[in-house]
Coordinates of C-alpha atoms and ligand atoms in Angstrom, one line a residue:
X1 CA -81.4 -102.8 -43.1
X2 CA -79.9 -106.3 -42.3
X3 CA -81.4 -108.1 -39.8
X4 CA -78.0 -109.2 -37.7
X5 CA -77.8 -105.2 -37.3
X6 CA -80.4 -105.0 -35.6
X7 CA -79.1 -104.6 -32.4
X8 CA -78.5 -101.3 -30.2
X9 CA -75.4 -100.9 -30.6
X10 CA -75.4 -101.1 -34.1
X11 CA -78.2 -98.8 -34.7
X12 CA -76.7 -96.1 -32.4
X13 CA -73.7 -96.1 -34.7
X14 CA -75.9 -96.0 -37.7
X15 CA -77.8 -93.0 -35.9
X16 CA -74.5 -91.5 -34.8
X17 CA -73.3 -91.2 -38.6
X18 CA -76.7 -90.0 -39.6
X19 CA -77.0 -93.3 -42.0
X20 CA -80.3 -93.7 -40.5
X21 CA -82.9 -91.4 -38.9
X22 CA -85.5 -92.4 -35.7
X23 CA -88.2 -92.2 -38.1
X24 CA -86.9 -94.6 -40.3
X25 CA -85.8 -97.0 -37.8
X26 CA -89.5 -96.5 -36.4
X27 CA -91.3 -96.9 -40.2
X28 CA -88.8 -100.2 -40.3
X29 CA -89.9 -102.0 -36.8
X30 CA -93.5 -101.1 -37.8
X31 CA -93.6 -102.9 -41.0
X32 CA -91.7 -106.0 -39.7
X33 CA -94.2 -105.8 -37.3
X34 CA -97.3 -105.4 -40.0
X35 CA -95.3 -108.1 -42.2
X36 CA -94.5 -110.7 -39.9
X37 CA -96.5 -110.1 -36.5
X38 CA -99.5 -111.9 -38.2
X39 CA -98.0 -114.9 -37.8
X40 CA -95.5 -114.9 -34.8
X41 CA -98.9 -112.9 -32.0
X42 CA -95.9 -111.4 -30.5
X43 CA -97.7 -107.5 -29.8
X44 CA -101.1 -106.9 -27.9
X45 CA -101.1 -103.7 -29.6
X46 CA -98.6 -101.3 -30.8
X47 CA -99.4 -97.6 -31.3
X48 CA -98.1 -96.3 -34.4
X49 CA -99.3 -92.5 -33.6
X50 CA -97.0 -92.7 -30.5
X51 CA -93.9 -94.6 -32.0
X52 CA -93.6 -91.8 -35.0
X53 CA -94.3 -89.0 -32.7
X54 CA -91.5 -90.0 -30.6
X55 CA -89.1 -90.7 -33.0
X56 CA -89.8 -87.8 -34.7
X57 CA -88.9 -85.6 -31.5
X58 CA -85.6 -87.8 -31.4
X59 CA -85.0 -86.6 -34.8
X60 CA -85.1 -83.1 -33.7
X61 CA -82.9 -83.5 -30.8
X62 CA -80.4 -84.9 -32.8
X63 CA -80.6 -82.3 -35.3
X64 CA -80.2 -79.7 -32.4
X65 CA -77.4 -81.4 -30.9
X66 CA -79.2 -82.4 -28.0
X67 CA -79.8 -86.3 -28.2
X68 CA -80.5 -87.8 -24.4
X69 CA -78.1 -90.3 -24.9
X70 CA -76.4 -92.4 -28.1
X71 CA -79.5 -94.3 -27.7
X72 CA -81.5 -92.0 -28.8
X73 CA -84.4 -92.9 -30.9
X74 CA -83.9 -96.7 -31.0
X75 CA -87.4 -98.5 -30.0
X76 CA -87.5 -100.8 -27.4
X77 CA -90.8 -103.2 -27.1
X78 CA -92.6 -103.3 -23.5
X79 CA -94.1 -106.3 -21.9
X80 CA -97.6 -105.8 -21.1
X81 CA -97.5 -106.0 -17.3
X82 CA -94.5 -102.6 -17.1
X83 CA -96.4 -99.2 -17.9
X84 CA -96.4 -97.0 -20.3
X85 CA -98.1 -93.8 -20.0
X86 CA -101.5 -93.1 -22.3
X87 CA -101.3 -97.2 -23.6
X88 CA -102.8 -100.6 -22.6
X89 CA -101.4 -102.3 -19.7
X90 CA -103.4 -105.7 -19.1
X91 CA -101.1 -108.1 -18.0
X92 CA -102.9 -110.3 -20.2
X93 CA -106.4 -111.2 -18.3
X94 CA -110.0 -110.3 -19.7
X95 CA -110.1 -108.2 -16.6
X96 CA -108.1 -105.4 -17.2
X97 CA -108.3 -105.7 -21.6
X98 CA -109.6 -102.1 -21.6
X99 CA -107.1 -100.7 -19.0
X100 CA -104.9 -97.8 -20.1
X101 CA -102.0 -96.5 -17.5
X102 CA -101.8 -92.8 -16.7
X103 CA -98.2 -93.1 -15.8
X104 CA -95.0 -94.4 -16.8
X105 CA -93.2 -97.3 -14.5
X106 CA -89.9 -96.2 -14.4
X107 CA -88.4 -98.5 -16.3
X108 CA -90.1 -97.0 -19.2
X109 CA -89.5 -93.3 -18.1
X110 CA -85.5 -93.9 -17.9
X111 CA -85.6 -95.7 -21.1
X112 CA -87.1 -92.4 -22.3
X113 CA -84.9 -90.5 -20.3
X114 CA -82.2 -92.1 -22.0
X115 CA -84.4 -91.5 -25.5
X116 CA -85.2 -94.8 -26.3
X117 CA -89.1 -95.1 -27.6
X118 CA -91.0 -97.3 -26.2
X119 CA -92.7 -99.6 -29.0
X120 CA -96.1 -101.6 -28.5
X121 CA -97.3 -103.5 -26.1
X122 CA -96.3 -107.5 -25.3
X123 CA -98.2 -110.4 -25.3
X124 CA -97.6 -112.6 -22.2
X125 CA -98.9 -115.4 -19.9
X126 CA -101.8 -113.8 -17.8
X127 CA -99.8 -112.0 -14.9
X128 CA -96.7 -113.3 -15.6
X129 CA -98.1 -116.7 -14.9
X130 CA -97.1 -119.5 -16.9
X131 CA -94.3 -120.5 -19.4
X132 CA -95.9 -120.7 -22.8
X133 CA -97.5 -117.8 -23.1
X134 CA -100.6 -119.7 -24.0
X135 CA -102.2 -118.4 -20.9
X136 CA -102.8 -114.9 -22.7
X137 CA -106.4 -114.4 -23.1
X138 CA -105.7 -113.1 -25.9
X139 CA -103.5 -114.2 -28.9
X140 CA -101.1 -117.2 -29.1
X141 CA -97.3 -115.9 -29.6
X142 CA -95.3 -118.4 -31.7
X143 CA -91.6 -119.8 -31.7
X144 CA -90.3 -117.5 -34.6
X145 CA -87.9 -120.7 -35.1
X146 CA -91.0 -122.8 -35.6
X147 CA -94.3 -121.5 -35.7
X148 CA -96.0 -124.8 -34.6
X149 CA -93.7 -124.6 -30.9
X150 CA -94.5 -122.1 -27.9
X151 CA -92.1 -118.8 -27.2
X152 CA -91.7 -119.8 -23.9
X153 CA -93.3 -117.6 -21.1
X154 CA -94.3 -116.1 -19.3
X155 CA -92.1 -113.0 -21.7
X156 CA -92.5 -115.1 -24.8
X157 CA -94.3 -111.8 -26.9
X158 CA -90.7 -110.1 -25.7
X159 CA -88.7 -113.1 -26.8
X160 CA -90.3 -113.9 -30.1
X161 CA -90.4 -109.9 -31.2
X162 CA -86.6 -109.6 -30.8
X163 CA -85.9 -113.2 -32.3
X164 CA -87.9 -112.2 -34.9
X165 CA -86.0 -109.2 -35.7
X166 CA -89.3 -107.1 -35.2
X167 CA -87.8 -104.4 -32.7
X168 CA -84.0 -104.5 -31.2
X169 CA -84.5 -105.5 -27.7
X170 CA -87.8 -105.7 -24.7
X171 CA -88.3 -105.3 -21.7
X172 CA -89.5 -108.7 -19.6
X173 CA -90.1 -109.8 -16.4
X174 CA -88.7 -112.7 -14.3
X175 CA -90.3 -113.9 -11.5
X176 CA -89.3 -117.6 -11.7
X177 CA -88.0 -117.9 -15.0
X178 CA -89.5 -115.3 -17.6
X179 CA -86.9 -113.7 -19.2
X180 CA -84.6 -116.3 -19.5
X181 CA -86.7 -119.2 -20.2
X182 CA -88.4 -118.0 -23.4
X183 CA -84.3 -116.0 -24.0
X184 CA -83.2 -119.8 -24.4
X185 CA -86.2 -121.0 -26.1
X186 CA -86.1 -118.2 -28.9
X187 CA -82.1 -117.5 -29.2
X188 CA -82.0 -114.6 -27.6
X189 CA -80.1 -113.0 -24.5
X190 CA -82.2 -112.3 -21.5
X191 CA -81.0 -110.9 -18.0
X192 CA -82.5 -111.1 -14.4
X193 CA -80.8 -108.6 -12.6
X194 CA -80.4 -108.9 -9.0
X195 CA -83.6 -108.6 -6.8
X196 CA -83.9 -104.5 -6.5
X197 CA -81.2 -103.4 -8.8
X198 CA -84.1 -102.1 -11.1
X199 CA -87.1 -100.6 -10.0
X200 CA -90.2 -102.3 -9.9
X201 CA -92.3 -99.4 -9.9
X202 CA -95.5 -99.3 -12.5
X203 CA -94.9 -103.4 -13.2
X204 CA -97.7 -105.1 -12.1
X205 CA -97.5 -107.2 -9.1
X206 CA -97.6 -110.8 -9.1
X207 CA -94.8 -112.1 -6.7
X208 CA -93.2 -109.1 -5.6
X209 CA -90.4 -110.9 -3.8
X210 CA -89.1 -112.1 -6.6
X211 CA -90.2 -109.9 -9.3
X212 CA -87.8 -108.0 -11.2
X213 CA -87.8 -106.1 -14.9
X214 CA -84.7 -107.2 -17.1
X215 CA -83.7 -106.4 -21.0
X216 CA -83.8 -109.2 -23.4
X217 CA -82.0 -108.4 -26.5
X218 CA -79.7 -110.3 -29.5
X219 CA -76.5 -109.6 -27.5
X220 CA -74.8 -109.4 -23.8
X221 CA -73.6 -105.8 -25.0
X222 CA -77.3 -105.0 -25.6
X223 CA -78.2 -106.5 -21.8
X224 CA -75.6 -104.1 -20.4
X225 CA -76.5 -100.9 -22.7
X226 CA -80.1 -101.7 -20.9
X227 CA -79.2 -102.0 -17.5
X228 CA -77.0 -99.2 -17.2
X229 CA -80.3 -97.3 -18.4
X230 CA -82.5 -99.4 -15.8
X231 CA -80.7 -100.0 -12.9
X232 CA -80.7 -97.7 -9.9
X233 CA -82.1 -96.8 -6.6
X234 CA -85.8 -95.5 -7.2
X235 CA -87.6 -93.7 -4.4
X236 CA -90.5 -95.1 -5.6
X237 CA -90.2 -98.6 -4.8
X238 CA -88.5 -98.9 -1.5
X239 CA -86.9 -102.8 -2.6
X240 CA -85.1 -100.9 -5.0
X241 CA -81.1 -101.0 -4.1
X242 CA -79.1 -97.8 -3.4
X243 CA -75.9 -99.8 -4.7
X244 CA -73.9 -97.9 -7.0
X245 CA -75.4 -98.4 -10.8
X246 CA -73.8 -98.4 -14.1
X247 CA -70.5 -99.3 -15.6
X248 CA -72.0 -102.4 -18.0
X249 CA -71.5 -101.8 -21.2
X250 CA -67.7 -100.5 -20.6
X251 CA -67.4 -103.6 -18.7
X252 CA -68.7 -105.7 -21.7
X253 CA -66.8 -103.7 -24.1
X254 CA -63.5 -104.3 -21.8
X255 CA -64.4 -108.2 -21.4
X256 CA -60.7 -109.5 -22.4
X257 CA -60.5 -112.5 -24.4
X258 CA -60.3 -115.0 -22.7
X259 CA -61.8 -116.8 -19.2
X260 CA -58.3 -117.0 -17.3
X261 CA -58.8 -117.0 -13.6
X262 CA -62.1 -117.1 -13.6
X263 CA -63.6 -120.1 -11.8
X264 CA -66.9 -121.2 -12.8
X265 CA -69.2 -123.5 -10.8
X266 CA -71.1 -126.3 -11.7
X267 CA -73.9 -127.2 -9.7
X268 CA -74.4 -131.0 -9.4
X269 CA -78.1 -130.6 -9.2
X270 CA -78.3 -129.0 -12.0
X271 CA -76.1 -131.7 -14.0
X272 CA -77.3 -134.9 -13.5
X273 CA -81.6 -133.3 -13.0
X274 CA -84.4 -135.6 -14.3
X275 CA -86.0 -134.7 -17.1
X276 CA -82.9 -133.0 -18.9
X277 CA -82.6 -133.8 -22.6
X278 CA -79.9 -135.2 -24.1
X279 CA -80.2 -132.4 -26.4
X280 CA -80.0 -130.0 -23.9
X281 CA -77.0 -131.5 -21.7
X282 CA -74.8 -132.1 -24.7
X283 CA -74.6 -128.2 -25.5
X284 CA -74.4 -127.5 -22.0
X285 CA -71.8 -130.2 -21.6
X286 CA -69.9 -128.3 -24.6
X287 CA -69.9 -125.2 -23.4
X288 CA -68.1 -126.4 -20.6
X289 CA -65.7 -127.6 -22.7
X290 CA -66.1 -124.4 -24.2
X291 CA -65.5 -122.2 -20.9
X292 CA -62.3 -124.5 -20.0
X293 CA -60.9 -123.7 -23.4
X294 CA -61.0 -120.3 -22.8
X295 CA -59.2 -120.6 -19.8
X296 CA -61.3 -121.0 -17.2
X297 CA -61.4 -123.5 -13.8
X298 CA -64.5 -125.7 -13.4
X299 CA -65.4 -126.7 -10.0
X300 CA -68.3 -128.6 -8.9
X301 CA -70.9 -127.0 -6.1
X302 CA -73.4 -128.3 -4.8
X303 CA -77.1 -126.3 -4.4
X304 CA -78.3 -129.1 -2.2
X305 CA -81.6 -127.5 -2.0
X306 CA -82.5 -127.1 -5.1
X307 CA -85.0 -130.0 -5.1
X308 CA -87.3 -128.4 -3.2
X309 CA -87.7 -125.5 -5.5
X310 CA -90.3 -125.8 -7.4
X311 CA -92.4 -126.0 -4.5
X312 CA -91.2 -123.8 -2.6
X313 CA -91.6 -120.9 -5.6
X314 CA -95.2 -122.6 -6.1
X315 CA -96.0 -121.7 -1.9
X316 CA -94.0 -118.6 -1.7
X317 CA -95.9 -117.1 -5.2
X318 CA -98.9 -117.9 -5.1
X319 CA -99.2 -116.6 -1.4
X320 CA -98.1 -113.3 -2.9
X321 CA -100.4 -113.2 -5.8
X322 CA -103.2 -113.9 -4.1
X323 CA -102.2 -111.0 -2.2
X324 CA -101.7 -108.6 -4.9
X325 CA -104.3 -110.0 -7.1
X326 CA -107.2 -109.2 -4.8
X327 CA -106.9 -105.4 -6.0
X328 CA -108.4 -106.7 -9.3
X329 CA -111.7 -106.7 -7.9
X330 CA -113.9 -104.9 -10.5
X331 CA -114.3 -101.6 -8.6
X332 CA -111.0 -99.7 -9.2
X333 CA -110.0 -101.0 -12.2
X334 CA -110.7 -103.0 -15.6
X335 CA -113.8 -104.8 -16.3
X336 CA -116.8 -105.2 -14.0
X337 CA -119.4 -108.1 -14.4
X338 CA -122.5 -105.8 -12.5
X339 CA -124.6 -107.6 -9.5
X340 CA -126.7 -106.8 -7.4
X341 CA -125.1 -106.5 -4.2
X342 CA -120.9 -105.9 -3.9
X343 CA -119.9 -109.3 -2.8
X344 CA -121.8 -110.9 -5.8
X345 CA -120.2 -108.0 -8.1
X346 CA -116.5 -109.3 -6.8
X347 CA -117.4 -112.7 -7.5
X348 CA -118.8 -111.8 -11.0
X349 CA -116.1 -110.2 -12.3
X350 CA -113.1 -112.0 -11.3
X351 CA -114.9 -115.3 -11.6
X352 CA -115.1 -113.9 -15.7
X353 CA -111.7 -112.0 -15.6
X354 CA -109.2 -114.2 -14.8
X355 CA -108.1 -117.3 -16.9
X356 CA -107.7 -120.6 -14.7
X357 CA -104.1 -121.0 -14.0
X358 CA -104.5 -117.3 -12.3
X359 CA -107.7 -118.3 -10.3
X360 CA -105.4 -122.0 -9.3
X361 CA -103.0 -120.0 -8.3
X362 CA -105.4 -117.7 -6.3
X363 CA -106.5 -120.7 -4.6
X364 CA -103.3 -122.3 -3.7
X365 CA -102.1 -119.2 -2.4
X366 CA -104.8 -117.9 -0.5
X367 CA -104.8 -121.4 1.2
X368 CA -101.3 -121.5 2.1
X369 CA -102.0 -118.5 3.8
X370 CA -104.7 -119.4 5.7
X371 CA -105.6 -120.3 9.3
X372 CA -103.9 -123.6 10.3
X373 CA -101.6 -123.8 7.4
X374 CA -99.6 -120.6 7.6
X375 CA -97.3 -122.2 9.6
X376 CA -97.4 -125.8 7.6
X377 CA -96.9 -123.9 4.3
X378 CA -95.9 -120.4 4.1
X379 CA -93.8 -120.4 7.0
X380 CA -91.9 -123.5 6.4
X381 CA -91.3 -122.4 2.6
X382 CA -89.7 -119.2 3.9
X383 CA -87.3 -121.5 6.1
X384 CA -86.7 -123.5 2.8
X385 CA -86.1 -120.2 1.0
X386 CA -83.1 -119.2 3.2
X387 CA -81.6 -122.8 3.1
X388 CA -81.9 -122.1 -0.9
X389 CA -80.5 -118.5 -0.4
X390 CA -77.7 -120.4 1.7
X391 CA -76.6 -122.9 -0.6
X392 CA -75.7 -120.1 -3.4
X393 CA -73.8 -118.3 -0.4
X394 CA -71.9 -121.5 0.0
X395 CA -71.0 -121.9 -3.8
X396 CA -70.1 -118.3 -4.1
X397 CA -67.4 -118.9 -1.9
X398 CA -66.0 -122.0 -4.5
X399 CA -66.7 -119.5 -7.5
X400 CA -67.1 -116.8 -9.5
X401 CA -69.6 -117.4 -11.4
X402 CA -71.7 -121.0 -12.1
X403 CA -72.6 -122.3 -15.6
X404 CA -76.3 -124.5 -15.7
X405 CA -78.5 -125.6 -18.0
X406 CA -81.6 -122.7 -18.5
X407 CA -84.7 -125.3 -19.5
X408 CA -84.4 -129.1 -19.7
X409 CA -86.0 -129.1 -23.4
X410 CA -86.1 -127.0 -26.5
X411 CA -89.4 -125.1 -26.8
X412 CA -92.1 -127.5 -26.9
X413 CA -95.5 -127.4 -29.4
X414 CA -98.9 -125.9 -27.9
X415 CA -100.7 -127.6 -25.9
X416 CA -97.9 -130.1 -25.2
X417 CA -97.8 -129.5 -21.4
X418 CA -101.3 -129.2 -21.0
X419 CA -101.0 -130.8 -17.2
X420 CA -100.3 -127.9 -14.9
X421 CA -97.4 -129.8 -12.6
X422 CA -95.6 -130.7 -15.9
X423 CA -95.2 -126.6 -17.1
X424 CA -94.2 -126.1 -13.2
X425 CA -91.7 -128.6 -13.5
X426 CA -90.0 -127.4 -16.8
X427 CA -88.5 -123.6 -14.5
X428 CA -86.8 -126.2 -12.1
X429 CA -83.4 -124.4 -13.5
X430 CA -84.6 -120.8 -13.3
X431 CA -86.4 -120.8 -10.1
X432 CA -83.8 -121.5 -7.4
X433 CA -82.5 -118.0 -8.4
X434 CA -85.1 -116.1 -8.1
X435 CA -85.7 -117.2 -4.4
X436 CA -82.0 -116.5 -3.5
X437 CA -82.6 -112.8 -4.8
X438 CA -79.2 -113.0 -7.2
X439 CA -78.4 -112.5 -10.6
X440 CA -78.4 -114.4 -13.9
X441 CA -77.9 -114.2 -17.7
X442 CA -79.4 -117.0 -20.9
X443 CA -77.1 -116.7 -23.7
X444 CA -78.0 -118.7 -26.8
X445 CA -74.7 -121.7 -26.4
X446 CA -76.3 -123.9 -29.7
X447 CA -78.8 -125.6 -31.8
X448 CA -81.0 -129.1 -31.2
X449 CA -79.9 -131.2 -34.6
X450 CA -83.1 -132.7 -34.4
X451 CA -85.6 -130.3 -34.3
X452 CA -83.1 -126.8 -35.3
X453 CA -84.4 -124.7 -32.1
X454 CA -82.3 -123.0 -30.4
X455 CA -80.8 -123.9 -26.6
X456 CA -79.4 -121.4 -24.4
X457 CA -77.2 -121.9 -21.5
X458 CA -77.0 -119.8 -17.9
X459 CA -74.6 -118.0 -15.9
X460 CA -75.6 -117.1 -12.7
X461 CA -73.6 -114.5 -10.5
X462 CA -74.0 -113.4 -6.7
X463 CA -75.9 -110.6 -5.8
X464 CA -75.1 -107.2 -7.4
X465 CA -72.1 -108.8 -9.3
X466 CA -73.9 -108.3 -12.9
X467 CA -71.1 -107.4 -14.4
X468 CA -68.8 -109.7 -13.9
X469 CA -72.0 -112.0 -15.0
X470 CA -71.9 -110.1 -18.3
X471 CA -68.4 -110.3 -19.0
X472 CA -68.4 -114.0 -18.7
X473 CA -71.2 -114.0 -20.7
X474 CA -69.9 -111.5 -23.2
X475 CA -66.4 -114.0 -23.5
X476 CA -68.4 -116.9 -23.6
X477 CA -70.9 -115.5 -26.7
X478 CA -67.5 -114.2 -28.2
X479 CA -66.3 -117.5 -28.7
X480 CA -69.5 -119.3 -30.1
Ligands
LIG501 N1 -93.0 -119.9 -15.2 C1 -93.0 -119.5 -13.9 C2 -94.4 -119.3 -13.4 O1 -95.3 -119.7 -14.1 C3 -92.3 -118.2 -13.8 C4 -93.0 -117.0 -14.3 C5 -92.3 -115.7 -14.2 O2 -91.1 -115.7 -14.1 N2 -93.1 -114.7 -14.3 O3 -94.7 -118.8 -12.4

């Protein structure tokens, strides 16, 4: 089995034309995984029992004529914070190493509704926190491109296990950056769909304005066969959107050729941003080229706001994961450090569960939040959100679509951003849209000559219009 067919469309073709059975798609991810997961950290844990039982019942549908979908049987690997029913679901913390979830989120149960397996469990930054993945308590994940460079967080188990041709797409979640920061970083495709278009039901909190579950995969067909599955109105989490669902892949699969009449924006901010490497801006810079040789107008927007949005991400955040984290308290779930009395017992066991960017972040929020500096902080971020949420209003009206860079550098080595402001500083492209709640796509656009890692590019759409985002995105990969 070659590794550049190791997508989902492929395989469901392979499947289709019985050249390949679940089972031995399933015997395949788990001995790339035994062979090469030694060195790349990119699973928690992976549970063979499950994966063959699984693809064994797809095998039997099949036979019977009764396959859920053409997906059938093709394993997908799961982040750890998004549940899975009877596995591990830590999110990465001491605290909750022993925790197993008794149900399904439903991003997981469509994907098996669809009959997609979910494979193993992925490493990540401690509650989605970070952008390295070197704050799992845990294991380090490794660049697959380079073994001595990070994956990129806080997804980097997702992004390094499809880079590294282990399973054919993940599952990840972006609150600020996650899916499509470690995408670039590894050379993969990652997706934030629009704030509510998939359900957020059974992913574990940490900013739940602005967290959202998204596929990450080799290719933007992938990214669409994925969030046809995922997206949809879900009665269990009331954020999700009742907006009509589906319709990707065809719209992928009917792309065009080329970029005619489409006008894409380029933010100015985004352009000219300290701290962008020359690396970085020239394949930016030629994919512009790239995008007007196919046709399409460039204009330049401005997202005047997008200064303040690292800080405003850093206010808004924390303030919600202190909120959500303060469930993690030793009684109900995970780990407990005993004392005597229940106050000392909370104390205990987060004060030994959590790793210190969650417990600076616990701070920071919880004190944004408090007495006196609600209104200071919180409040004044939330105004600062809508201005942010405004400026991408304005620029939809100039565009269809806007073309940025996705991280100022290639992946960097451990322990290279070791100061805490520096790794906030590196989402300054990703962040701005989360906060306005809209859409966005990293494609992999070219190579750094210096160091060989891979740099991605973005295309960011307005809310709910993911598929034109993928069809740009599907012209532009087309014409790499
Ligand atoms: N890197 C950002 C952070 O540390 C974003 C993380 C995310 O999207 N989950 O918060």
């Amino acid at each position: 089995m070659s590794m550049t067919d190791f997508t989902i469309h492929h395989l469901a073709g392979q499947l289709d034309r019985g050249e390949l059975s679940a089972v031995e798609l399933a015997e395949e991810c788990l001995r790339r995984v035994a062979d090469r997961d030694g060195e790349i950290g990119a699973f928690l844990a992976v549970d063979a029992d499950h994966v063959r039982t699984a693809a064994a019942e797809s095998d039997a549908r099949r036979a019977a004529g009764k396959a859920r979908s053409p997906y059938d049987g093709i394993p997908i690997g799961i982040k750890d914070c998004i549940a899975t029913a009877g596995e591990r679901c830590s999110c990465a913390p001491r605290l909750l190493e022993t925790v197993v979830s008794p149900y399904d989120s439903t991003a997981v149960a469509r994907l098996r509704a669809a009959g997609f397996i979910p494979f193993g469990r992925l490493n990540m930054d401690e509650f989605a926190m970070g952008s390295s993945c070197e704050n799992s308590a845990f294991r380090k994940t490794a660049n697959p491109h380079d073994l001595s460079r990070v994956p990129g967080g806080s997804s980097g188990g997702s992004a390094a296990a499809v880079a590294a041709g282990l399973v054919p797409a993940a599952l990840g979640s972006d609150t600020g950056g996650s899916i499509r920061q470690p995408a670039a970083f590894c050379g993969i495709t990652g997706l934030k769909p629009t704030y509510g278009r998939v359900s957020r039901y059974g992913l574990v909190a940490f900013a739940s304005s602005l967290d959202q579950i998204g596929p990450m995969t080799q290719d933007t067909q992938d990214a669409a066969i994925l969030l046809d599955v995922l997206a949809g109105r879900d009665p269990l989490d009331s954020t999700s959107l009742p907006a009509a669902s589906g319709g990707f892949a065809d719209a992928v699969s009917r792309a065009g050729k080329d970029l005619k009449g489409v006008r894409i924006g380029l933010p100015r901010e985004y352009f000219g941003a300290e701290g962008l490497s020359p690396a970085v801006a020239k394949v930016v810079h030629d994919a512009v080229e790239r995008v007007r040789a196919l046709g399409a107008e460039t204009v330049e927007v401005s997202l005047p706001h997008t200064r303040y949005a690292v800080a405003v991400y850093y206010i808004i955040a924390t303030a919600e994961a202190s909120a959500n984290l303060a469930r993690f308290d030793g009684i109900r779930y995970g780990a407990r450090v005993e004392a005597p009395d229940l106050v000392e017992t909370y104390f205990k066991t987060r004060g030994a569960g959590f790793g210190d960017e969650v417990k600076r972040r616990i701070l920071l929020g919880t004190y944004v939040l408090s007495s006196g500096y609600y209104d200071a902080y919180y409040l004044r971020a939330q105004k600062v959100r809508t201005l942010i949420r405004r400026d991408f209003e304005e620029a939809a009206k100039l565009c269809d679509v806007m073309l940025t860079p996705v991280t100022p550098t290639v992946a960097f080595k451990f322990q290279e951003k070791s100061d805490p402001l520096q790794m906030y500083l590196s989402d300054i492209f990703t962040i701005a849209l989360n906060l306005s709640g809209n859409c966005g796509i990293s494609i992999p656009a070219g190579t750094d000559p210096e160091t060989g890692m891979p740099i991605g590019v973005q295309f960011l759409a307005p809310a709910l219009e993911e598929a034109r985002l993928l069809r740009t995105a599907r012209i532009f990969e087309a014409n790499r």
